[in-house]
PDB file of C-alpha atoms in Angstrom:
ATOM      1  CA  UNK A   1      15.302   3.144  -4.081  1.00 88.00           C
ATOM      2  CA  UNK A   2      12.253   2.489  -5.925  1.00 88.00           C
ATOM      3  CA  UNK A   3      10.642   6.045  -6.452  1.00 87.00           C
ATOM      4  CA  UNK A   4       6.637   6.480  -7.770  1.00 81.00           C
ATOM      5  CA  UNK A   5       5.867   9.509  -9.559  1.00 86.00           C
ATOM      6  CA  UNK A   6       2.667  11.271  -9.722  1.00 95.00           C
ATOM      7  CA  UNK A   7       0.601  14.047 -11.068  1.00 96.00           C
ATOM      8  CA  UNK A   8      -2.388  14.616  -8.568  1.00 98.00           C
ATOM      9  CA  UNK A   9       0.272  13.950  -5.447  1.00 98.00           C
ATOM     10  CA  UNK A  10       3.019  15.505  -4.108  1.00 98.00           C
ATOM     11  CA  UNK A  11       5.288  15.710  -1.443  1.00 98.00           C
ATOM     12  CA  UNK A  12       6.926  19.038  -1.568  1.00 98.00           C
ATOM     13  CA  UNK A  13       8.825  19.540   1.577  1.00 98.00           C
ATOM     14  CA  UNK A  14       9.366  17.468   4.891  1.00 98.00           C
ATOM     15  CA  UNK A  15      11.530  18.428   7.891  1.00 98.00           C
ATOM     16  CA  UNK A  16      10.801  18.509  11.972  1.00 97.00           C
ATOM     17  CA  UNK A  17       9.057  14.891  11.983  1.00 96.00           C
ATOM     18  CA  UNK A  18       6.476  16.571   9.278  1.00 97.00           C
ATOM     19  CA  UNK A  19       5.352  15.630   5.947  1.00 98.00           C
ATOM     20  CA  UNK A  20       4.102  18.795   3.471  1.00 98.00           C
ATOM     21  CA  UNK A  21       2.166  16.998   1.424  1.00 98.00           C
ATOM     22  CA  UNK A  22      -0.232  17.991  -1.862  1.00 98.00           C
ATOM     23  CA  UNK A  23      -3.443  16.076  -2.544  1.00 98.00           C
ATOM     24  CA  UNK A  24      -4.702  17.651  -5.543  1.00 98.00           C
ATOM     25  CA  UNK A  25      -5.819  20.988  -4.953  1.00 97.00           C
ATOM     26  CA  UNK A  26      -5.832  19.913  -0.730  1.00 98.00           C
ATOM     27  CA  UNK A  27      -2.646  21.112   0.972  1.00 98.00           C
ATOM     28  CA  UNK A  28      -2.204  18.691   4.239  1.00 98.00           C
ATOM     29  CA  UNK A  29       0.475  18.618   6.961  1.00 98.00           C
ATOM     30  CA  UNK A  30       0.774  15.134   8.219  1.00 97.00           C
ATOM     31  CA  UNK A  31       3.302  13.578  10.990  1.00 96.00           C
ATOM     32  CA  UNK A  32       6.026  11.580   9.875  1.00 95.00           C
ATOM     33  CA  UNK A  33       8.918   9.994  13.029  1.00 91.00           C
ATOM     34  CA  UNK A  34      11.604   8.955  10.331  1.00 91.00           C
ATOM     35  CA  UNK A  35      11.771  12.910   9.638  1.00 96.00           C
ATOM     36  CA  UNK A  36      14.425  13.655  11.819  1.00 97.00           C
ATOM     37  CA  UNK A  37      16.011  16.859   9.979  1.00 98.00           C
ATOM     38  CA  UNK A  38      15.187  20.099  11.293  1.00 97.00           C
ATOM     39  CA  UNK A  39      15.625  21.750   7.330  1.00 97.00           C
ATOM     40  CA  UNK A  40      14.559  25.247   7.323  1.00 96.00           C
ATOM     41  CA  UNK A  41      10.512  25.327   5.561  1.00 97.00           C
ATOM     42  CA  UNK A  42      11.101  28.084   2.931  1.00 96.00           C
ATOM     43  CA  UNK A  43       8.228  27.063   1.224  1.00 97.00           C
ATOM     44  CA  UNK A  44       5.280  29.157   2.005  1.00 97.00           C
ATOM     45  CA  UNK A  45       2.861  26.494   1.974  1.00 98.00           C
ATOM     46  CA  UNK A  46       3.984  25.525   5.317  1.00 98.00           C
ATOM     47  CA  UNK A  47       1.961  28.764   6.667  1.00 97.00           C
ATOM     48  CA  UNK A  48      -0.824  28.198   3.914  1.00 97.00           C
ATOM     49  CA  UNK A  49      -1.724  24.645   4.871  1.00 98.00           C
ATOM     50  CA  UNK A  50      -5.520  23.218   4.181  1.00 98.00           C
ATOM     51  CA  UNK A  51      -4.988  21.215   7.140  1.00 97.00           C
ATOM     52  CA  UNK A  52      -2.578  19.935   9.937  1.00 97.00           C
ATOM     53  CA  UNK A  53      -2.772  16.544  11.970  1.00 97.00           C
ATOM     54  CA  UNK A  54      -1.509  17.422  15.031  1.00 93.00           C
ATOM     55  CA  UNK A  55      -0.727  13.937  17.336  1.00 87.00           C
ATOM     56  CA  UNK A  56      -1.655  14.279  21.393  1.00 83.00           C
ATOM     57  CA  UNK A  57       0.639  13.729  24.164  1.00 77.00           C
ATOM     58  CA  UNK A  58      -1.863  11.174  25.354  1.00 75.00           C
ATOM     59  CA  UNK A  59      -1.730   9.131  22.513  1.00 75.00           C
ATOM     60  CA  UNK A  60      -3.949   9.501  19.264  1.00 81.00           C
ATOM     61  CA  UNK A  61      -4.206  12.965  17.608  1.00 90.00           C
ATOM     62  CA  UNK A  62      -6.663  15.328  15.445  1.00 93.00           C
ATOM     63  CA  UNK A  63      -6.703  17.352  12.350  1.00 96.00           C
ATOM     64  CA  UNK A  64      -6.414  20.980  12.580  1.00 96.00           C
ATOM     65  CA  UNK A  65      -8.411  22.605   9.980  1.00 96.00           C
ATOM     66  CA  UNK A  66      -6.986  26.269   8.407  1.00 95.00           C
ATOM     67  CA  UNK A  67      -9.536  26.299   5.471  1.00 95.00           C
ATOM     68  CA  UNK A  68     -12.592  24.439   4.423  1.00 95.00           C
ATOM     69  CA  UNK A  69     -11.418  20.784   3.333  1.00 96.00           C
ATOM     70  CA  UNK A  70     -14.098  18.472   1.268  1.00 95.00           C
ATOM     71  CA  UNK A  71     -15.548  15.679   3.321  1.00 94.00           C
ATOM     72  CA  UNK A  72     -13.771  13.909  -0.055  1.00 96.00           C
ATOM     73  CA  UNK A  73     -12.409  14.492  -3.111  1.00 98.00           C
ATOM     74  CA  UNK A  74     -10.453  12.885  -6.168  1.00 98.00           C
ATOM     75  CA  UNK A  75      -6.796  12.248  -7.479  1.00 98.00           C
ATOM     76  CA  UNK A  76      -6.046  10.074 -10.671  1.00 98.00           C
ATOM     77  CA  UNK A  77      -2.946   8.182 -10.921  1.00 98.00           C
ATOM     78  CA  UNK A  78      -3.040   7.050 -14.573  1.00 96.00           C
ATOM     79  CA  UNK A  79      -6.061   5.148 -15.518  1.00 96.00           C
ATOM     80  CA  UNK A  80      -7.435   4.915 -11.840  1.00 98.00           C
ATOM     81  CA  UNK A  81      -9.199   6.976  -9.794  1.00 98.00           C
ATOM     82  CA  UNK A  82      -9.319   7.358  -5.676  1.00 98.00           C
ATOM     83  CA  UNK A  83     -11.492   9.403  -2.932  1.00 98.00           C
ATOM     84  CA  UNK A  84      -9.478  11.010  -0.197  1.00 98.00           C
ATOM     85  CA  UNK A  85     -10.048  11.841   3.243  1.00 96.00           C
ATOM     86  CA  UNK A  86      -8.531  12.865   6.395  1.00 95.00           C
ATOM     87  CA  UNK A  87      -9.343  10.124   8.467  1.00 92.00           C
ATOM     88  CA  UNK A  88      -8.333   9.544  12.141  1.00 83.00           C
ATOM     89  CA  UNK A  89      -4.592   8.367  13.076  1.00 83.00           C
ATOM     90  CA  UNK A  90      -3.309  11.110   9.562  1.00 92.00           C
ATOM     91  CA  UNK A  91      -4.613   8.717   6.847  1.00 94.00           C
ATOM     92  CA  UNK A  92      -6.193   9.587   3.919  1.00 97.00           C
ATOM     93  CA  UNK A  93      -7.107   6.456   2.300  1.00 97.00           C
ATOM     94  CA  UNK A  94      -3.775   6.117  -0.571  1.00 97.00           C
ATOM     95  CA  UNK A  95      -0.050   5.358   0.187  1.00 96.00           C
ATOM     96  CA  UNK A  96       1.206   6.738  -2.915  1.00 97.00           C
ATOM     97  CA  UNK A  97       4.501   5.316  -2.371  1.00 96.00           C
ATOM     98  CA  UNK A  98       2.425   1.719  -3.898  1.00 96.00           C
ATOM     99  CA  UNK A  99       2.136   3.518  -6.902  1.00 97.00           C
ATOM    100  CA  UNK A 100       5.653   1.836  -7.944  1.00 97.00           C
ATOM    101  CA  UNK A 101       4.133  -1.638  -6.965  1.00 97.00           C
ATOM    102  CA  UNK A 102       0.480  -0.938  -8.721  1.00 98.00           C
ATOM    103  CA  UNK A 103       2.695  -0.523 -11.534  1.00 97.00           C
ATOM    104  CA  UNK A 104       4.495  -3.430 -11.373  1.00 97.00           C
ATOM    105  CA  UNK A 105       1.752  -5.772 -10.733  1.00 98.00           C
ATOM    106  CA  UNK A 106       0.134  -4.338 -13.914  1.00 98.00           C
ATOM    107  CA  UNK A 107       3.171  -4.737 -15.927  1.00 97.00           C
ATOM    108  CA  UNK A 108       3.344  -8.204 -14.860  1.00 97.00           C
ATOM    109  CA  UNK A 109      -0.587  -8.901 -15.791  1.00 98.00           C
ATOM    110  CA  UNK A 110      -0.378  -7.362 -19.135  1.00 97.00           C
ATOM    111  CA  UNK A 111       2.631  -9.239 -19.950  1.00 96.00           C
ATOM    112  CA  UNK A 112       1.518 -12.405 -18.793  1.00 96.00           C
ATOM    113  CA  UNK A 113      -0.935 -12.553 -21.862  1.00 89.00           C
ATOM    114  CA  UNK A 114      -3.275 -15.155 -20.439  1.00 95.00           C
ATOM    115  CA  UNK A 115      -5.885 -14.846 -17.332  1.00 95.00           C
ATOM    116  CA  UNK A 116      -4.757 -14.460 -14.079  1.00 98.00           C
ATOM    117  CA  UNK A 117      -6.102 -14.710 -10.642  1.00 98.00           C
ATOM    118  CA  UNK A 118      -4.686 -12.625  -8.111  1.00 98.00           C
ATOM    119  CA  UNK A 119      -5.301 -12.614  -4.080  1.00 98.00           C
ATOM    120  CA  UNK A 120      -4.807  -9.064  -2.066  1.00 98.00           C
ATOM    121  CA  UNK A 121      -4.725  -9.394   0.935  1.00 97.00           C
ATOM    122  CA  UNK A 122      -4.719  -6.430   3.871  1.00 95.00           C
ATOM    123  CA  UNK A 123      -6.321  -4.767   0.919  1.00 96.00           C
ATOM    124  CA  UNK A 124      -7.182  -1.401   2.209  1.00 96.00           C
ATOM    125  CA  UNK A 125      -9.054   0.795   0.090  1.00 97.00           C
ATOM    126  CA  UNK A 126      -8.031  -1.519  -2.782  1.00 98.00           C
ATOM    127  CA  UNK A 127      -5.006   0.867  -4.960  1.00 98.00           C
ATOM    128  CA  UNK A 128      -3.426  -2.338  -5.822  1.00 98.00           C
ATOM    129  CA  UNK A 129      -6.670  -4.131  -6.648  1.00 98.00           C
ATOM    130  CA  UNK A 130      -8.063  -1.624  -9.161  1.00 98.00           C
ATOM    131  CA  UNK A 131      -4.224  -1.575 -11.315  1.00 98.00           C
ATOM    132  CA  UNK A 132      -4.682  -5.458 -11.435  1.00 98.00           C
ATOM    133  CA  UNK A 133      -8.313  -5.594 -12.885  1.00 98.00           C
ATOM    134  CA  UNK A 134      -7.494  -2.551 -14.999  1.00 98.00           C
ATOM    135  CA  UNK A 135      -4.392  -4.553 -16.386  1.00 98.00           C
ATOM    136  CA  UNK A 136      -7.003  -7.634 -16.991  1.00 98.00           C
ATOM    137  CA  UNK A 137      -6.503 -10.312 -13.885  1.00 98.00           C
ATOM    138  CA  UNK A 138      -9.441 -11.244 -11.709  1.00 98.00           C
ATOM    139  CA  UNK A 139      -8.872 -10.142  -8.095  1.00 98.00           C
ATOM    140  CA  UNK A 140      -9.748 -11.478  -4.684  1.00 98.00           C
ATOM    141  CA  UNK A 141      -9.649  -8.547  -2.387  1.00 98.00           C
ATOM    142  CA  UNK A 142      -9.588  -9.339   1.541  1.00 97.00           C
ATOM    143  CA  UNK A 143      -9.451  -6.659   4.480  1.00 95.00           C
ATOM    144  CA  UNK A 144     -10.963  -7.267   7.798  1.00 92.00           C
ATOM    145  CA  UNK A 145     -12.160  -3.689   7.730  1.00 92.00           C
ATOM    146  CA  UNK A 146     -15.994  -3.557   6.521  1.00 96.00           C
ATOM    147  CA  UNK A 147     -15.719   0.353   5.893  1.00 95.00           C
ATOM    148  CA  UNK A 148     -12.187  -0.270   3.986  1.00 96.00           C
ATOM    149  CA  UNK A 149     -13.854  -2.414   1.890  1.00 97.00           C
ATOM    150  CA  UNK A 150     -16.536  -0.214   0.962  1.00 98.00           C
ATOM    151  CA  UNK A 151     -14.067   2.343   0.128  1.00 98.00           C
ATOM    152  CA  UNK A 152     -12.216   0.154  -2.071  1.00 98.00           C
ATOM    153  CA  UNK A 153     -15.533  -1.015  -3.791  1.00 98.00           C
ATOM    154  CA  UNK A 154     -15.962   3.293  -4.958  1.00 98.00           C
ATOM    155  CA  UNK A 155     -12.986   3.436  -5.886  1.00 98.00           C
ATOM    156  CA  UNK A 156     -13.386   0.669  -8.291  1.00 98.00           C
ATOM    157  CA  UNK A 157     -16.639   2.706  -9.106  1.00 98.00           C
ATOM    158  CA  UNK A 158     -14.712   5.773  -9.586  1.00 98.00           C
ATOM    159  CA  UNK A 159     -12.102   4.146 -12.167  1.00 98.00           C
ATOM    160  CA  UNK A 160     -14.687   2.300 -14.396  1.00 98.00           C
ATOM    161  CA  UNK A 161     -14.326  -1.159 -12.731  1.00 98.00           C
ATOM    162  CA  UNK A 162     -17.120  -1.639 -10.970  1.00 95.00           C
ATOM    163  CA  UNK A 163     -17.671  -4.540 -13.999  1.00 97.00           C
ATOM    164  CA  UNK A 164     -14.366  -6.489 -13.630  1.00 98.00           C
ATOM    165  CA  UNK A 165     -13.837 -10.015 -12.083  1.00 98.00           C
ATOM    166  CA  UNK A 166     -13.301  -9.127  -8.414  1.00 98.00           C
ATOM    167  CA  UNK A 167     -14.356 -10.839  -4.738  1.00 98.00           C
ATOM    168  CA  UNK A 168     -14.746  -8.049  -1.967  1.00 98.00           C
ATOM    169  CA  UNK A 169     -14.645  -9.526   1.545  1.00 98.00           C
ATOM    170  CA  UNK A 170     -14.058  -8.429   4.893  1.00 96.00           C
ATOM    171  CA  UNK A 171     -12.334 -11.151   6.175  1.00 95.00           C
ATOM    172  CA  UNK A 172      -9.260 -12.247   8.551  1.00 91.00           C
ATOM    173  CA  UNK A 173      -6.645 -12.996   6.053  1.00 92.00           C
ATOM    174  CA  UNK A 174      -4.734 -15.752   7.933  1.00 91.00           C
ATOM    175  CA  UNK A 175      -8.749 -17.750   7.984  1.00 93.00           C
ATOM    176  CA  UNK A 176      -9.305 -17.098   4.684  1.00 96.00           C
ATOM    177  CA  UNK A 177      -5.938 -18.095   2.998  1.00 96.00           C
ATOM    178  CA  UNK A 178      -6.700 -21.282   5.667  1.00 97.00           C
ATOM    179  CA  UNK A 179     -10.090 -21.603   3.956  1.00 97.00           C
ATOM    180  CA  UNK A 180      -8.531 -21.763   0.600  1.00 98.00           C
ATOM    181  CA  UNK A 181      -6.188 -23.811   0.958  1.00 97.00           C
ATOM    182  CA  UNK A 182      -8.772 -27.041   2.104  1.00 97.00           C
ATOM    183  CA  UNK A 183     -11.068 -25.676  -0.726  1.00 98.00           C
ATOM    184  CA  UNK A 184      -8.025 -26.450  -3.040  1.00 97.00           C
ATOM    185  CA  UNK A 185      -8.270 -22.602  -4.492  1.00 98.00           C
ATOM    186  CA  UNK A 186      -4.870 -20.892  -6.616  1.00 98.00           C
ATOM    187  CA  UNK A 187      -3.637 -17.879  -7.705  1.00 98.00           C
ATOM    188  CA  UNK A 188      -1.283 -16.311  -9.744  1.00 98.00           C
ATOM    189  CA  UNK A 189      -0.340 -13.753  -8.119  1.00 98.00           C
ATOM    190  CA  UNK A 190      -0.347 -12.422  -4.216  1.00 98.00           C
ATOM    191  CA  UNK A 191      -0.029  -9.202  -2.933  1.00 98.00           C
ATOM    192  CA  UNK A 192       0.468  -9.083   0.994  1.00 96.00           C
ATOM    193  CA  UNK A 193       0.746  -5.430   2.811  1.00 92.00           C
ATOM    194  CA  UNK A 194       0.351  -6.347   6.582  1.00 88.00           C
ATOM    195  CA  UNK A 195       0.082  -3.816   9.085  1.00 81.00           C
ATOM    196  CA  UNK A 196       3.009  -3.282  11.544  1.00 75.00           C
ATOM    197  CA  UNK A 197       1.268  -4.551  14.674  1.00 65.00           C
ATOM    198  CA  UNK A 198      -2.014  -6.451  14.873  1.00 65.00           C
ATOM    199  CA  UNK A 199      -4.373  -8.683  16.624  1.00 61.00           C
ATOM    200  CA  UNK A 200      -4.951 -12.410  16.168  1.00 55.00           C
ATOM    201  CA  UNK A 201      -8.069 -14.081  16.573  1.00 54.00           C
ATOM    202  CA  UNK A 202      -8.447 -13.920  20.291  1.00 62.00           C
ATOM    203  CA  UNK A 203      -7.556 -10.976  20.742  1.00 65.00           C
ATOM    204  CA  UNK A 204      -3.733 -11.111  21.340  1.00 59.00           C
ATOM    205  CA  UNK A 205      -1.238  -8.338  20.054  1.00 65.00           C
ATOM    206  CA  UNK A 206       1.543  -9.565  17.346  1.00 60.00           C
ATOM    207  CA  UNK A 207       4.206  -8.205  15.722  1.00 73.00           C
ATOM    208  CA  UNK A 208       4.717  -8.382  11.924  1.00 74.00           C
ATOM    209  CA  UNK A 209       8.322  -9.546  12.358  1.00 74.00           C
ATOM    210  CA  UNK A 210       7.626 -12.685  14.723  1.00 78.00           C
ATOM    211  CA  UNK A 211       4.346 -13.427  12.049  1.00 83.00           C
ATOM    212  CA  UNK A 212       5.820 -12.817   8.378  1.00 89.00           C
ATOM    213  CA  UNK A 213       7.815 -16.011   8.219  1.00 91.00           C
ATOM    214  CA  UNK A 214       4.169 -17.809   8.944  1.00 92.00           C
ATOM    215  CA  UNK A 215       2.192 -15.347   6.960  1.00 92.00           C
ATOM    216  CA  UNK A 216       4.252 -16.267   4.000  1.00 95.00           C
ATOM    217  CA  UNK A 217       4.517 -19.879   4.703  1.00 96.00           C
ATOM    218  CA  UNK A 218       0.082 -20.218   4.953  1.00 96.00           C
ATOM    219  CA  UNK A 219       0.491 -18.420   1.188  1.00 97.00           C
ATOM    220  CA  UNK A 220       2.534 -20.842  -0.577  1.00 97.00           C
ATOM    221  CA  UNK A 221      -0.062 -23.667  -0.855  1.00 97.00           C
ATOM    222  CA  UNK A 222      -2.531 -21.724  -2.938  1.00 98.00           C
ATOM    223  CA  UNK A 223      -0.014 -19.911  -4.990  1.00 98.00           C
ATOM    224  CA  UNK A 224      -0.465 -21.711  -8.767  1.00 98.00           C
ATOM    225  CA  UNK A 225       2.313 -24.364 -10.185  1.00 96.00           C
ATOM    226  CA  UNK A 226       2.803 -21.315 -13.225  1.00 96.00           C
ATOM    227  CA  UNK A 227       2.530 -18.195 -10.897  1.00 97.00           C
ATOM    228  CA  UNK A 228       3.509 -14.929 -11.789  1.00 98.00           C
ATOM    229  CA  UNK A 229       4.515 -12.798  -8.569  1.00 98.00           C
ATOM    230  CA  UNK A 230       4.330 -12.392  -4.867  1.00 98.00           C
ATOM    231  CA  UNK A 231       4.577  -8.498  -3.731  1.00 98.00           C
ATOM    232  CA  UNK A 232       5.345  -8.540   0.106  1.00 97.00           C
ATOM    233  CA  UNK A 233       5.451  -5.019   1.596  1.00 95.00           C
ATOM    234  CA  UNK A 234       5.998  -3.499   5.145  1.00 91.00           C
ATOM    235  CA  UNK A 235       6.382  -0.460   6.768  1.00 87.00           C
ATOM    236  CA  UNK A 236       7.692  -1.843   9.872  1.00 79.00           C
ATOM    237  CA  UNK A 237      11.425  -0.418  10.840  1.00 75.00           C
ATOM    238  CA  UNK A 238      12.756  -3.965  12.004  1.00 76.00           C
ATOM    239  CA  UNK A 239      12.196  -5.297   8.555  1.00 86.00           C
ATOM    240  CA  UNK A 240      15.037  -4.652   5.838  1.00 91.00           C
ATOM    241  CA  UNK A 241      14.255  -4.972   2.521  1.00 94.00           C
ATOM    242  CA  UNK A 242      17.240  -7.955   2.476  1.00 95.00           C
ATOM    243  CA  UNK A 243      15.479  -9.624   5.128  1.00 93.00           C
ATOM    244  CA  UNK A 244      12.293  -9.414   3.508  1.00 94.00           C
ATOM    245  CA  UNK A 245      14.237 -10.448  -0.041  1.00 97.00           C
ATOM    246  CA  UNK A 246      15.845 -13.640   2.074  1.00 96.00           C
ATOM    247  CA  UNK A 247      12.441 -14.560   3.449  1.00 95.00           C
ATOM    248  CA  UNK A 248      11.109 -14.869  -0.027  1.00 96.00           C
ATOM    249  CA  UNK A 249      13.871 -16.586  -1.613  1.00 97.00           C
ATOM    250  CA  UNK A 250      14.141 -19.284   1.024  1.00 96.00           C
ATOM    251  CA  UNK A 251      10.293 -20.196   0.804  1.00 95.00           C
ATOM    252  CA  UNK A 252       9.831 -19.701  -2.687  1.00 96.00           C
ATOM    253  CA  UNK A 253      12.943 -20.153  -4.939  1.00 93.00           C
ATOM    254  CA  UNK A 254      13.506 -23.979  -4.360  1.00 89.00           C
ATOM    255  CA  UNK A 255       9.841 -24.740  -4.999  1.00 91.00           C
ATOM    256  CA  UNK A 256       8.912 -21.712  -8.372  1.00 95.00           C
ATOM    257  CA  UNK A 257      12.383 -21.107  -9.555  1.00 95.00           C
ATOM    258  CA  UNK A 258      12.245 -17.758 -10.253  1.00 97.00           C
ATOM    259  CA  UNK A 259      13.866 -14.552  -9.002  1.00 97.00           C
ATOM    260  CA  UNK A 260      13.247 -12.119  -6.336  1.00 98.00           C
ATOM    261  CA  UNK A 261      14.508  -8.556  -5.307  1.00 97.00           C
ATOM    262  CA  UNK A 262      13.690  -6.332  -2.892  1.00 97.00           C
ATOM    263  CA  UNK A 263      14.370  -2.479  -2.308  1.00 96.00           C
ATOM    264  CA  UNK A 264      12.939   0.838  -0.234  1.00 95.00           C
ATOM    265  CA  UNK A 265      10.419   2.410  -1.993  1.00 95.00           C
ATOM    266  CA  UNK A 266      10.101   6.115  -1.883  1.00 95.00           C
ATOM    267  CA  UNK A 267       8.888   9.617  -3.111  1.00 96.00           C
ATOM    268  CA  UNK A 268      10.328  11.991  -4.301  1.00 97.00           C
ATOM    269  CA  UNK A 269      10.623  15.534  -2.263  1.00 97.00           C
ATOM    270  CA  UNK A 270      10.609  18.990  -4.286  1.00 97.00           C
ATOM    271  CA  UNK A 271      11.756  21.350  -2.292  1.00 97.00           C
ATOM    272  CA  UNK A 272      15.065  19.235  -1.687  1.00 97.00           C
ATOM    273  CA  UNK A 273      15.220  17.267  -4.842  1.00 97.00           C
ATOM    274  CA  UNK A 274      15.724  14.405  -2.451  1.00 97.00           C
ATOM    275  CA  UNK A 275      13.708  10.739  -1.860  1.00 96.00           C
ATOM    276  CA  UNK A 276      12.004  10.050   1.413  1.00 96.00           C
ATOM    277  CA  UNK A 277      11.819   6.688   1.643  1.00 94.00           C
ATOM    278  CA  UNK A 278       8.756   4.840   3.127  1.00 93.00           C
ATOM    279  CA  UNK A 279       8.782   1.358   3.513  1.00 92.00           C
ATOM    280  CA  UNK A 280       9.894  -1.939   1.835  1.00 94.00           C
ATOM    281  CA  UNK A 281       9.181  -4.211  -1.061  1.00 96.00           C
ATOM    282  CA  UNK A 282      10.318  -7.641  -1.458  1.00 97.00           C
ATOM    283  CA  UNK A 283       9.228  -9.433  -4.731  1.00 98.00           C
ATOM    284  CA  UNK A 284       9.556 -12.894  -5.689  1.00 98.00           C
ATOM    285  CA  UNK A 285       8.162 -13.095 -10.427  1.00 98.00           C
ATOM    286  CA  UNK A 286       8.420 -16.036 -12.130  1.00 95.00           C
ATOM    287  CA  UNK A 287      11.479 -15.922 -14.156  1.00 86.00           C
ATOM    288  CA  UNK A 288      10.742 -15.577 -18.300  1.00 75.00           C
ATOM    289  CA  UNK A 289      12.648 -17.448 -21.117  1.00 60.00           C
TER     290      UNK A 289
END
């Protein structure tokens, strides 16, 4: 278990399918299904909460607000800088469980110690961009979401990068990796966090587990001859972090070399001294020396 570790975020208790959660100064209570302990909440910000989300019967849900809450505010993680906001469906615009992987793109740019290009693609508000322009690479950022792509762009504004080599564009990932490919376009690196359930062009519903093995396949033709990494990530349940790490060695190994791994990432949880775990990393990194 890969754990990230913060100042400006915390997750201080969880228990009856609920996360406690500290944003900064902003206490938030936010739904979570894999909580399925009922541990007693001794601590009293359970009672003391900014805000709850509260999910409906009917499907959806809304935030429940015990105290005035900014329409946005700020956390750091190191060098970088992000709004947050309740938004609908609990979100508020960071997974700090990525932390571990921002940090490991970074470490990867830095000691690369040449220029890099690097694709991101389901890009969000862009966490994972801004630690691989602040580490040096140029970045291709692609979300199909206009307004998470304008989120991402402050946040680059917010950290000092607004000046760094980066492509914003709201764009279907599977077209544009399509569109690369005849345009004869590389990278270096690619990061890939694809949501759990989707829809394609038309219009029909798929699942990440029937798509990955194709997602990953489109990839491999613009990935450089001397690439660095690929960073695949899900939250979906059906997808181990083996699975994930045999996907990637399969389609990547006999062609780069290299290694890959794979693990849960996590964070950590202060009121039990445990790790919650929240999702799945598979990385393939060119192997060094």
């Amino acid at each position: 278990m890969r754990e990230a570790y913060w100042e400006d975020y915390e997750l201080i208790d969880c228990s009856d399918g609920e996360r406690l959660e500290r944003w900064g100064d902003i206490i938030l209570i936010r739904p979570d299904p894999q909580i399925i302990w009922h541990t007693e909440k001794k601590n009293p910000f359970w009672k003391q909460a900014h805000a709850r989300y509260k999910r409906s019967s009917s499907g959806g849900g809304a935030w429940q607000y015990n105290k005035k809450v900014p329409s946005q505010w700020h956390i750091n993680y190191k060098n970088l800088k992000f709004g947050i906001k309740p938004m609908g469906f609990k979100h508020t615009g960071v997974f700090p469980e990525q932390a571990v992987n921002w940090d490991f793109v970074s470490e990867k740019i830095k000691a690369a110690d040449r220029p890099l290009k690097v694709l991101n693609m389901f890009a969000y508000t862009g966490a994972a961009t801004l630690a691989c322009l602040e580490a040096g690479a140029s970045v291709c950022h692609v979300d199909a979401s206009k307004g998470m792509v304008q989120w991402a762009k402050e946040n680059a504004q917010l950290s000092g990068l607004s000046d760094k080599p980066v492509r914003w564009l709201v764009d279907d990932c599977v077209k544009f990796v399509q569109r690369e490919q005849r345009r004869g376009n590389k990278y270096d690196g690619i990061i890939m966090d694809p949501p759990s359930y989707g829809r394609g062009p038309g219009g029909e519903v798929w699942k990440l587990e029937e798509q990955l093995f194709s997602l990953v396949e489109l990839c491999i033709p613009i990935l450089s001859d001397d690439a660095e990494f690929f960073v695949l990530n899900s939250y979906t349940t059906g997808l181990s972090p083996s699975v994930m790490e045999y996907l990637l060695s399969v389609m990547l190994k006999s062609s780069f070399g290299g290694k890959v791994s794979s693990s849960e990432i996590g964070l950590h949880v202060t009121q039990s001294g445990l790790t919650l775990p929240c999702g799945s990393t598979a990385i393939w990194e060119k192997q060094n020396g």
